[in-house]
Short mmCIF file of C-alpha atoms in Angstrom, two decimals:
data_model
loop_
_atom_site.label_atom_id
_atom_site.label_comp_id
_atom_site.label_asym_id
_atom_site.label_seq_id
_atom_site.Cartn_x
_atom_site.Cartn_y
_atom_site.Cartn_z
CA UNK A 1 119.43 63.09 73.17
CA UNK A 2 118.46 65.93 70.86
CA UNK A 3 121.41 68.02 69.73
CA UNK A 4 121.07 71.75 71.20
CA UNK A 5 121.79 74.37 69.27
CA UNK A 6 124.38 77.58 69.78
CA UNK A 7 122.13 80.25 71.68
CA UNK A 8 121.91 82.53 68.98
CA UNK A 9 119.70 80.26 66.80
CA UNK A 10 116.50 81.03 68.56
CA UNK A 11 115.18 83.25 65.71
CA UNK A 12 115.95 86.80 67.59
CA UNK A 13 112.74 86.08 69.46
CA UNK A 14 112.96 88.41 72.66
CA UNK A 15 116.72 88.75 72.33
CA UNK A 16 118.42 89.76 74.89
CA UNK A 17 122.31 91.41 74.55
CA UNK A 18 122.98 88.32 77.83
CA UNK A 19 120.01 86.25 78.38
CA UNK A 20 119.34 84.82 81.87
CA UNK A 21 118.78 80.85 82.58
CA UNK A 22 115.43 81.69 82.89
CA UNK A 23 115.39 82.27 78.87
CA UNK A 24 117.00 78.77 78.35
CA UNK A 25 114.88 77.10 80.66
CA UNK A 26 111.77 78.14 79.06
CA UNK A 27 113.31 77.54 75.41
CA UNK A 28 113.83 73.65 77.22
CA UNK A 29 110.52 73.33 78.75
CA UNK A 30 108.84 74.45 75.48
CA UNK A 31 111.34 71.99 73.35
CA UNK A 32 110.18 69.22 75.59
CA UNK A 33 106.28 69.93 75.35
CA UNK A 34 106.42 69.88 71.59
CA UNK A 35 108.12 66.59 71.52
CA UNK A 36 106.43 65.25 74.36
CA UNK A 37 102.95 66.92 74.95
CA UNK A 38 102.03 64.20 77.43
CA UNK A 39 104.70 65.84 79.48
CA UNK A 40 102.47 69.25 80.43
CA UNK A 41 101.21 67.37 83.33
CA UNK A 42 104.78 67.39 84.77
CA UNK A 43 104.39 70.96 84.63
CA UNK A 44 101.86 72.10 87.00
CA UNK A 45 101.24 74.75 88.45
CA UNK A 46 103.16 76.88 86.06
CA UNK A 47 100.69 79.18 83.92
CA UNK A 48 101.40 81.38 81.10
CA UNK A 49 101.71 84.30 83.44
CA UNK A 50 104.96 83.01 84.64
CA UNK A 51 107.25 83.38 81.66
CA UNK A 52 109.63 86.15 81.25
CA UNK A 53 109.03 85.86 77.28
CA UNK A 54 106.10 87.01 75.77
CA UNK A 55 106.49 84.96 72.80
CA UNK A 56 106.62 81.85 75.07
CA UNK A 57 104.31 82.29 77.19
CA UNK A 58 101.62 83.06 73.98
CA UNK A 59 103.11 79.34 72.63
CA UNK A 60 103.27 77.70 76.10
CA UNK A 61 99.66 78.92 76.01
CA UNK A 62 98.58 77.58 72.80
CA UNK A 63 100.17 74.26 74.04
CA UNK A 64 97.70 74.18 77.12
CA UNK A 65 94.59 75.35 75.12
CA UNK A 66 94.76 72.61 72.38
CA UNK A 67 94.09 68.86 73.45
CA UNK A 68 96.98 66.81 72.64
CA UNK A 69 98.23 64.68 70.38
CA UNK A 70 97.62 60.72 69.95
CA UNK A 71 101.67 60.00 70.87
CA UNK A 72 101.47 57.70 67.59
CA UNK A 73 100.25 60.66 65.34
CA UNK A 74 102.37 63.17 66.43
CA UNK A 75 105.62 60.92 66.00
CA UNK A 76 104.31 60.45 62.23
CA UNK A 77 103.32 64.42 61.38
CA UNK A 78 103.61 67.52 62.36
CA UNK A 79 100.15 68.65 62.53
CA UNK A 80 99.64 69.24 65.97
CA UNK A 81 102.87 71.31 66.29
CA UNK A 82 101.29 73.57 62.87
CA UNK A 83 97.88 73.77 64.87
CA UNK A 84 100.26 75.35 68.28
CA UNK A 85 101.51 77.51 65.57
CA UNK A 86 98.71 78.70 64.39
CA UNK A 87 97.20 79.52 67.84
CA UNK A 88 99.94 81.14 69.12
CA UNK A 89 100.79 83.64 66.26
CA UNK A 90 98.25 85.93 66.38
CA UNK A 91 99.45 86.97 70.24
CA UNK A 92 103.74 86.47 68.94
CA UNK A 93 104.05 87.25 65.13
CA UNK A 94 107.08 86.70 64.91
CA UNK A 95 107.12 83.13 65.49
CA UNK A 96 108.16 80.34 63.06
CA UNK A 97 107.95 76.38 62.44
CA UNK A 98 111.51 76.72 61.96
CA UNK A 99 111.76 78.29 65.40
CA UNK A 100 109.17 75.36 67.10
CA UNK A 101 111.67 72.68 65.39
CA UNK A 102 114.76 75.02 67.22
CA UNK A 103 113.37 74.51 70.29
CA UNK A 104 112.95 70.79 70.20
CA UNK A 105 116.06 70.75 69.40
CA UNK A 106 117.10 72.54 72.11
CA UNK A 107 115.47 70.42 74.57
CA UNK A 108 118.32 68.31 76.25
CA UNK A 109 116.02 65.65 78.05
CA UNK A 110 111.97 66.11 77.56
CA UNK A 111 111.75 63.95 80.99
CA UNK A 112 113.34 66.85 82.46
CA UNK A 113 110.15 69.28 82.13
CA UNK A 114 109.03 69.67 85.35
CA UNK A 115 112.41 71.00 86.82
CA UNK A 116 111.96 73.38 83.88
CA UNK A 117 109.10 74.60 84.61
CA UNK A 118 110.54 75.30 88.51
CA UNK A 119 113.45 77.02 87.13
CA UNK A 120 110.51 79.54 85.39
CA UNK A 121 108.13 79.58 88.43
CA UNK A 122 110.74 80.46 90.63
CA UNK A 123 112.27 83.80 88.08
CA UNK A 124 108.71 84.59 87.99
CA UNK A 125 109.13 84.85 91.28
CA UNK A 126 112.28 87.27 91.59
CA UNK A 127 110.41 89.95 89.01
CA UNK A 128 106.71 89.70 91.30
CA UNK A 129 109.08 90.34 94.25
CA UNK A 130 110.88 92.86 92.60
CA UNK A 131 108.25 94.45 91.02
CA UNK A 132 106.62 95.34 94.28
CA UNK A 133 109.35 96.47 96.09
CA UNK A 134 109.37 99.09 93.43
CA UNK A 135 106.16 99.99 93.59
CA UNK A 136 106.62 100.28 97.64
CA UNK A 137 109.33 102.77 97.19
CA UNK A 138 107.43 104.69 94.64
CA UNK A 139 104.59 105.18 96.56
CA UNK A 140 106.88 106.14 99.83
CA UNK A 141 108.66 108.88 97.51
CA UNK A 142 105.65 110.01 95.72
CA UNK A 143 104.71 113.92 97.14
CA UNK A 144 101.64 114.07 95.57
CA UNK A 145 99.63 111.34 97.40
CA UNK A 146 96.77 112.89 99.84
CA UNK A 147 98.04 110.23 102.67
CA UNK A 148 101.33 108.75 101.84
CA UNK A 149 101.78 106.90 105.13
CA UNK A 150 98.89 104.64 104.63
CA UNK A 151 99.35 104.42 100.95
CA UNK A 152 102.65 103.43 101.97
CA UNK A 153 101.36 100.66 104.23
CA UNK A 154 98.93 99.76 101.74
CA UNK A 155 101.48 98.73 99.85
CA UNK A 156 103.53 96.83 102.30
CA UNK A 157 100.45 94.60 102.97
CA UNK A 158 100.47 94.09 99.45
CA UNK A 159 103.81 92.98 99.56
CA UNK A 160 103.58 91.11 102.36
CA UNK A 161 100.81 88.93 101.52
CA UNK A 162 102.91 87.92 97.86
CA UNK A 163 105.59 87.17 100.40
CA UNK A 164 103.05 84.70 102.04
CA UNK A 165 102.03 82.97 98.87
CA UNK A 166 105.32 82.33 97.38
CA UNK A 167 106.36 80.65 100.96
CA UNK A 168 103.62 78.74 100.53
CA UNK A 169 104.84 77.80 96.54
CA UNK A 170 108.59 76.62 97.47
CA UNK A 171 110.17 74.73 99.99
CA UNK A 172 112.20 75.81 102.48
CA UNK A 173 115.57 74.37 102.51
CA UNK A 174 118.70 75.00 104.78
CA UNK A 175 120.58 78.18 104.49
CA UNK A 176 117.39 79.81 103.52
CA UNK A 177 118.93 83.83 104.42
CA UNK A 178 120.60 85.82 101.41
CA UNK A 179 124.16 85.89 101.60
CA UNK A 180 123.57 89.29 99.46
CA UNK A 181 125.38 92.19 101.01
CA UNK A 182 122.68 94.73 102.15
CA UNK A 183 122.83 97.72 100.16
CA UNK A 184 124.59 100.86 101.80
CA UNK A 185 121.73 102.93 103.20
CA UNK A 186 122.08 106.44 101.40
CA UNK A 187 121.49 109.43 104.42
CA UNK A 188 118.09 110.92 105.03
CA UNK A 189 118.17 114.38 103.27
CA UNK A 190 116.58 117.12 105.36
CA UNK A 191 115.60 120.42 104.31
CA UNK A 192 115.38 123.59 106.32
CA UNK A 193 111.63 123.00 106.59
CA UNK A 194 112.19 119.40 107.90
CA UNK A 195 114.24 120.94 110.54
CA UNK A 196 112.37 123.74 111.35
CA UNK A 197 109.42 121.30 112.12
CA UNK A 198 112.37 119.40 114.45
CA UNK A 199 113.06 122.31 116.13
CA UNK A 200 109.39 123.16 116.84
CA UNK A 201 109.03 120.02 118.37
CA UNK A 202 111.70 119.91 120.69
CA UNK A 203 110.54 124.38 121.62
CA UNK A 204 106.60 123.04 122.06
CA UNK A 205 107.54 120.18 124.20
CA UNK A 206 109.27 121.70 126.75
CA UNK A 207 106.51 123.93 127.16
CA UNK A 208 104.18 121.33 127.46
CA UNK A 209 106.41 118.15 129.18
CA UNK A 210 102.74 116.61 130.06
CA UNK A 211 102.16 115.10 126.76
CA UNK A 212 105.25 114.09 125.52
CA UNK A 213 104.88 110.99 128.41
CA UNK A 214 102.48 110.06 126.26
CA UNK A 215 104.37 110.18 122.77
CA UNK A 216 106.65 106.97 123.74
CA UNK A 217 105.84 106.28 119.91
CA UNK A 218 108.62 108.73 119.17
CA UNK A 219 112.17 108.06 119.41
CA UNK A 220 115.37 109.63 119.28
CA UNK A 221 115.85 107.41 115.54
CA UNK A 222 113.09 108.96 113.79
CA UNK A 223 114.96 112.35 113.99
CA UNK A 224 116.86 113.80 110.72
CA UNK A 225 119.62 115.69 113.00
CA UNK A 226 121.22 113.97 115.78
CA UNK A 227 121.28 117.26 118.03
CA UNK A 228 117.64 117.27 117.67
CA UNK A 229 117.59 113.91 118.67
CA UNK A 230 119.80 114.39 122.33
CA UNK A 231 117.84 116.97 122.75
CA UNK A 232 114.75 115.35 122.37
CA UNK A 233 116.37 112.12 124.53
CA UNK A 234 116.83 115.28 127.05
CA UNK A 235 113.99 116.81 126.99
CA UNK A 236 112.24 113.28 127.59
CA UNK A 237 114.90 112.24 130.41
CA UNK A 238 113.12 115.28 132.12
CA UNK A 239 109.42 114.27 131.25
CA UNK A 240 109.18 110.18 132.32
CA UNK A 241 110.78 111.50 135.81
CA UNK A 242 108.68 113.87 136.34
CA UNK A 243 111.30 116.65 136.77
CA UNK A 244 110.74 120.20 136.35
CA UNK A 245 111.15 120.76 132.27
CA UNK A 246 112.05 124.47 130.71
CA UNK A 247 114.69 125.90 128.51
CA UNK A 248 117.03 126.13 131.59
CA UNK A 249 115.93 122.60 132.78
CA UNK A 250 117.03 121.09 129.12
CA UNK A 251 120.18 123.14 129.37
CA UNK A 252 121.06 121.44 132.50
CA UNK A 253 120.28 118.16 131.28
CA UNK A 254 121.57 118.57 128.11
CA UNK A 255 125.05 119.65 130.02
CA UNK A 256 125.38 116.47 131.38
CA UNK A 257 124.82 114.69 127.87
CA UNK A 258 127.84 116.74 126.53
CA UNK A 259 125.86 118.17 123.95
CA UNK A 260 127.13 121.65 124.47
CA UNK A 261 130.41 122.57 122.29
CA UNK A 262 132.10 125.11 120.53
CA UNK A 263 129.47 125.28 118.14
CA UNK A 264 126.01 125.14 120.12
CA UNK A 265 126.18 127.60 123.04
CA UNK A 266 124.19 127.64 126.01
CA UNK A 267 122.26 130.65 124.77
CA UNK A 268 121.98 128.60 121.04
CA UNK A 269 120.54 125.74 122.94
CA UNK A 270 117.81 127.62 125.04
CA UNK A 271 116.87 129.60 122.11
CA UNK A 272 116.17 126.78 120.52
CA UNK A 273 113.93 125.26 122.74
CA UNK A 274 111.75 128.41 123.90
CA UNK A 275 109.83 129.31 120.78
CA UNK A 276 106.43 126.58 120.93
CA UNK A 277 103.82 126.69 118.45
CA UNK A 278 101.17 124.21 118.03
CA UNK A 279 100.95 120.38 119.68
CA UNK A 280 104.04 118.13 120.53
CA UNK A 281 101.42 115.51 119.08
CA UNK A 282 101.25 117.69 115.56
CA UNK A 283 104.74 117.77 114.85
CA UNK A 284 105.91 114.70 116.62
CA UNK A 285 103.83 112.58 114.06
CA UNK A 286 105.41 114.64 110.98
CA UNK A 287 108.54 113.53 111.66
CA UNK A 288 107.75 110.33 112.70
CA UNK A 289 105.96 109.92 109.17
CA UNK A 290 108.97 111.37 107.76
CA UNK A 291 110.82 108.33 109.14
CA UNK A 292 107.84 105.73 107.98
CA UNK A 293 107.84 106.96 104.56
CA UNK A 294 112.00 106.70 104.68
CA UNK A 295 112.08 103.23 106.28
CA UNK A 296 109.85 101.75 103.30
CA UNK A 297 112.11 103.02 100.78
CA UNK A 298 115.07 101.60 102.65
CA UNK A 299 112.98 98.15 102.70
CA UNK A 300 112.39 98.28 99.24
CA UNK A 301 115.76 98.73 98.33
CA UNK A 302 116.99 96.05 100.64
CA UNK A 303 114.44 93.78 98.85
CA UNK A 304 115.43 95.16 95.22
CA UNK A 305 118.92 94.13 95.74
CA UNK A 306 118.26 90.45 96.89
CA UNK A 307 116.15 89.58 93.82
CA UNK A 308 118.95 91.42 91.59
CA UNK A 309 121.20 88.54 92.83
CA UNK A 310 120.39 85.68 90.89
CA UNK A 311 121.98 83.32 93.33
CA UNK A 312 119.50 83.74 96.00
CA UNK A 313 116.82 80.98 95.60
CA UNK A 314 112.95 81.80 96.41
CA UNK A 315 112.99 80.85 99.51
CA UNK A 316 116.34 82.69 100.55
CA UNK A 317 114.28 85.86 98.67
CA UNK A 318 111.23 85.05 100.73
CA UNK A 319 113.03 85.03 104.16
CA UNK A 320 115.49 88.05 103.43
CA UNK A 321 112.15 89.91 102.09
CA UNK A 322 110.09 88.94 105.84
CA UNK A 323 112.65 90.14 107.86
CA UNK A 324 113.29 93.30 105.87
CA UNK A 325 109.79 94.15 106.01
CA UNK A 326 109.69 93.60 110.08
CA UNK A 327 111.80 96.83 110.04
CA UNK A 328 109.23 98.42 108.51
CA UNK A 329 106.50 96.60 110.64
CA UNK A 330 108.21 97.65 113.80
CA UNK A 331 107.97 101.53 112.86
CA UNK A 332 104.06 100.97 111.50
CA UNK A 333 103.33 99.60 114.86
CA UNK A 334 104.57 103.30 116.54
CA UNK A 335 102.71 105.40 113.48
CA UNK A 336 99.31 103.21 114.53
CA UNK A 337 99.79 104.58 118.17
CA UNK A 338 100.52 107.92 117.16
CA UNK A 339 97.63 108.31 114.94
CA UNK A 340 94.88 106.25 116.97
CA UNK A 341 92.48 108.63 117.61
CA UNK A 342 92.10 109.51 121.62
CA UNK A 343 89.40 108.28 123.36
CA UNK A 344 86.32 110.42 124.14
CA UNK A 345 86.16 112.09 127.45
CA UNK A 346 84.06 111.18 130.48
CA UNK A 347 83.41 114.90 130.66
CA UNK A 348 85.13 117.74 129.71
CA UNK A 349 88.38 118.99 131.35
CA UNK A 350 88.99 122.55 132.46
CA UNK A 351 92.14 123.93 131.31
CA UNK A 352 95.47 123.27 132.72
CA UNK A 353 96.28 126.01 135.62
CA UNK A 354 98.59 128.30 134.06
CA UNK A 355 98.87 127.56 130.47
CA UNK A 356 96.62 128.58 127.50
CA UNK A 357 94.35 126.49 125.45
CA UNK A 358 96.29 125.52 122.27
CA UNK A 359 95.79 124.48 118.89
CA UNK A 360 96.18 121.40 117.75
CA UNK A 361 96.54 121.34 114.04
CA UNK A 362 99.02 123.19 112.30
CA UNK A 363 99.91 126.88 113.14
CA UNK A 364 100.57 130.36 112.16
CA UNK A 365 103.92 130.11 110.54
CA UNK A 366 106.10 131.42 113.28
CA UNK A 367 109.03 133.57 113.45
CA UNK A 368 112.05 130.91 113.85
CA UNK A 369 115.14 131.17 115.29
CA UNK A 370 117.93 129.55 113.18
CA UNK A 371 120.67 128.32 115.83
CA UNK A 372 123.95 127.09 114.34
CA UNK A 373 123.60 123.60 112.90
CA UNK A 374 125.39 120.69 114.78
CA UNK A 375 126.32 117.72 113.25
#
C-alpha cells in the first residue's frame, strides 16, 4: 500500500486552517486515478462540479477529458500524468508534479475509488442543500422584492425539487431522521406598524363578522401578539356561530376567555376593536404573509443547521429537509386560499342593508388608538 503522507504536504493547495474528510477524500480519489486511470469508471456519476476544491475538480477534470493510458505505459513513464498536468494548470496554477506524485501517495487503496467518489458526491450534497436554504431565507428577508411571498415560494420549489433529486441519488437506509437538535426559533419581531395592521384587523372584523367565515385561512398562529390572537379566536368564536358580533359582543366573549386583566380594561379592549378601516380580507392576508415570509426563514434555518452537522448522512439531510419544508407547505396551502382570486358574480349584489360600501385595498391612514400592550 502506498505510504500517505502527514496532511500538511499537499502543497498549500486550497488550505484550509481544519480541513473536512471531504478534502481527504478527494486528495484519495485523485491519488487513485493517477495510479490507476482504469479506475474512473468506478467513479460514476461524480462530475467535476462536485468537488469542494477548485484545484481538484480542474485536475479531476483533466483526468476525464484525456483518454487514458495503456496500463503498461503508464507503469513505465510518467507521460500521461505530465499531459493531466498540463491540462489542468491553466484552470489551477498553482499545481505541481510534485503535488500529482503527493497525491498518489496519499492514496491508501486505488480499489477503493468509488467509495471516494461517494464520500465527495454526498459533501456536494450538504453545500447544494445548504446553499439553498440560504438563498430561501434571503429572499424571505429581502424588503425590496415587488412580491416576496411568491418569490419566497419560488424558492421553496426550488428547493424542493433538489430535495427530490438527491433522494433519488442515495439510498435510504434505517435511521434516516437527523438526530441534530433543531435550532432555537428566535421570536418574531413586530413593529408598531405590524401591530397597528393587527389591530385593524381585529376593529374591521367585528364590523364586518360576514367575511371573516370566510377567512378560515387565518389563524390565531399567524398573529405577532398573542392578545391579538384571543381576540381574533374571539372575535371568530362569535362569527362561525353566527352570534351577534360588536365591540360589546367581543367584550363578552373575550370575558369568558380571561383575557381581561389589570392591564387591558374593558374600555382598552372595546376601543380596540371599534375603529375599522378597509377589508378584513386586506389586512388579514398582510399578516398572514407576515407569517409565510417568517416560516421560510425558520425552514431555512432548520435546514442550515442539519447540513452544518457533518454526521447527518444525505439521506438523514434529505428527510429532515422534506419534513421541514411541509411546515412551510402547510402555511403556502392557507396563503393560496387567501389570495385565489373570488369568483365572478352571477350578477351583481346590492349592498348589504345597513352598512356602507367599502374599500378594499388599502386605506386612508387612520387615526389609531394605542391601547396598552399585553403580553
Amino acid at each position: 500500500m502506498p505510504n500517505a503522507p502527514e496532511p500538511d504536504e499537499d502543497d498549500d493547495l486550497d488550505r484550509v486552517p481544519a480541513p473536512k474528510p471531504v478534502h481527504y477524500a478527494e486528495q484519495a480519489l485523485l491519488g487513485a486515478l493517477l495510479l490507476e486511470p482504469v479506475r474512473l469508471a468506478d467513479t460514476e456519476p461524480l462530475i467535476a462540479q462536485h468537488f469542494d476544491s477548485h484545484t481538484h475538480a480542474a485536475l479531476f477534470t483533466a483526468i476525464r477529458t484525456l483518454p487514458p493510458p495503456d496500463p503498461a505505459d503508464h507503469a513505465k513513464d510518467t507521460a500521461w500524468l505530465n499531459a493531466v498536468l498540463e491540462h489542468a494548470r491553466p484552470h489551477a496554477p498553482a499545481l505541481s508534479a510534485s503535488y500529482l506524485h503527493t497525491l498518489i501517495q496519499f492514496c491508501p487503496q486505488p480499489k477503493h475509488a468509488a467509495a471516494y467518489a461517494r464520500m465527495i458526491r454526498a459533501d456536494n450534497a450538504r453545500r447544494v442543500l445548504r446553499a439553498h436554504a440560504e438563498r430561501l431565507a434571503s429572499t424571505a428577508s429581502d424588503p425590496g422584492l415587488p412580491n416576496p411571498a411568491a418569490a419566497t415560494l419560488g424558492m421553496a420549489d426550488a428547493l424542493g425539487r433538489v430535495l427530490d433529486a438527491l433522494a433519488e441519488q442515495f439510498a435510504p437506509h434505517s435511521g434516516s431522521f437527523p438526530r441534530t437538535p433543531r435550532p432555537a426559533e428566535v421570536p418574531r419581531q413586530a413593529d408598531q406598524e405590524d401591530l397597528d395592521e393587527e389591530r385593524l384587523l381585529l376593529a374591521t372584523a367585528t364590523a364586518y363578522p360576514a367575511e371573516v367565515r370566510q377567512m378560515r385561512w387565518l389563524t390565531e398562529a399567524d398573529f405577532l401578539l398573542p392578545l391579538h390572537a384571543a381576540l381574533w379566536q374571539s372575535i371568530t368564536a362569535l362569527a362561525h356561530r353566527g352570534d351577534m358580533v360588536d365591540p360589546i359582543t367581543v367584550l363578552d366573549e373575550a370575558q369568558h376567555r380571561g383575557l381581561l386583566t389589570g392591564t387591558l380594561t374593558p374600555k382598552d379592549l372595546m376601543a380596540l376593536v371599534s375603529t375599522p378601516a378597509g377589508s378584513p380580507e386586506y389586512w388579514g392576508e398582510k399578516i398572514l404573509k407576515r407569517a409565510l415570509l417568517a416560516r421560510a426563514q425558520t425552514v431555512a434555518a432548520r435546514i442550515t443547521t442539519y447540513t452544518d452537522d457533518l454526521a447527518n448522512t444525505p439521506h438523514q439531510l434529505v428527510t429532515g429537509s422534506r419534513r421541514a419544508l411541509a411546515d412551510l407547505n402547510s402555511l403556502r396551502t392557507r396563503w393560496m386560499r387567501a389570495t385565489a382570486p373570488p369568483p365572478a358574480p352571477a350578477e351583481s349584489q346590492p349592498t348589504r342593508r345597513g352598512q356602507p360600501p367599502r374599500a378594499t385595498g388599502p386605506p386612508p391612514q387612520p387615526a389609531l388608538l394605542s391601547p396598552r400592550a399585553h403580553r
